[in-house]
Coordinates of C-alpha atoms in Angstrom, one line a residue:
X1 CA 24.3 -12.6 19.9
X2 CA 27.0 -12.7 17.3
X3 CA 26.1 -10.3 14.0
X4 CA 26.7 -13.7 11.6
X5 CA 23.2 -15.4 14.2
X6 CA 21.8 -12.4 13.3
X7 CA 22.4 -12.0 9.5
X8 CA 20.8 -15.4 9.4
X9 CA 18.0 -14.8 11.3
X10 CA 17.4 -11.7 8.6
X11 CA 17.8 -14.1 5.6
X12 CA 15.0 -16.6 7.1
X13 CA 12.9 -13.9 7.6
X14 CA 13.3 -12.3 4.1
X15 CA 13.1 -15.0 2.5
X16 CA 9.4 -15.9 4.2
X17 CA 8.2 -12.8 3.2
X18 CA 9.4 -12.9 -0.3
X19 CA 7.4 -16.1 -0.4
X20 CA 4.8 -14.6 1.3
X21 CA 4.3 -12.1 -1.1
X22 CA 5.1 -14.4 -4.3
X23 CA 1.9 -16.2 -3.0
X24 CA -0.2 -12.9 -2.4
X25 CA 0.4 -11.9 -5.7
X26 CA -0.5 -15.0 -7.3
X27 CA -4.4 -14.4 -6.3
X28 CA -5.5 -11.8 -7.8
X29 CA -8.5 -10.9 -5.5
X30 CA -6.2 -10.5 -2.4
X31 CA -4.2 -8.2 -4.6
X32 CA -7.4 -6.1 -5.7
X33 CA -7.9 -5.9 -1.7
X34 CA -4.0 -5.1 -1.0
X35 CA -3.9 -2.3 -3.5
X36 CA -7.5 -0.9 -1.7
X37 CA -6.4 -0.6 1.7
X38 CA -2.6 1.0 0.3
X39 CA -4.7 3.5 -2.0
X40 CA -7.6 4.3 1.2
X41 CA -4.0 5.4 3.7
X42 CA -2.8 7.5 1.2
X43 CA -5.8 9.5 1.0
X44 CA -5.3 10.3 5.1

């Protein structure tokens, strides 16, 4: 697999997440939930 496939592969993914995350954030009760479950591991 050539490193140019790959760096393309990367971008797709990176961008899906991005958007993934743009949506998250745009409802603010699965945010309230997202920032529970980050703040409960860093008490362990």
């Amino acid at each position: 697999m050539s490193a140019s496939h790959l760096e393309v592969y990367w971008i797709k993914w990176l961008e899906c997440v991005r958007q993934f995350w743009t949506e998250m954030e745009n409802r603010s009760a699965v945010n309230d939930v997202i920032s529970f479950v980050c703040e409960d591991k860093r008490n362990y």
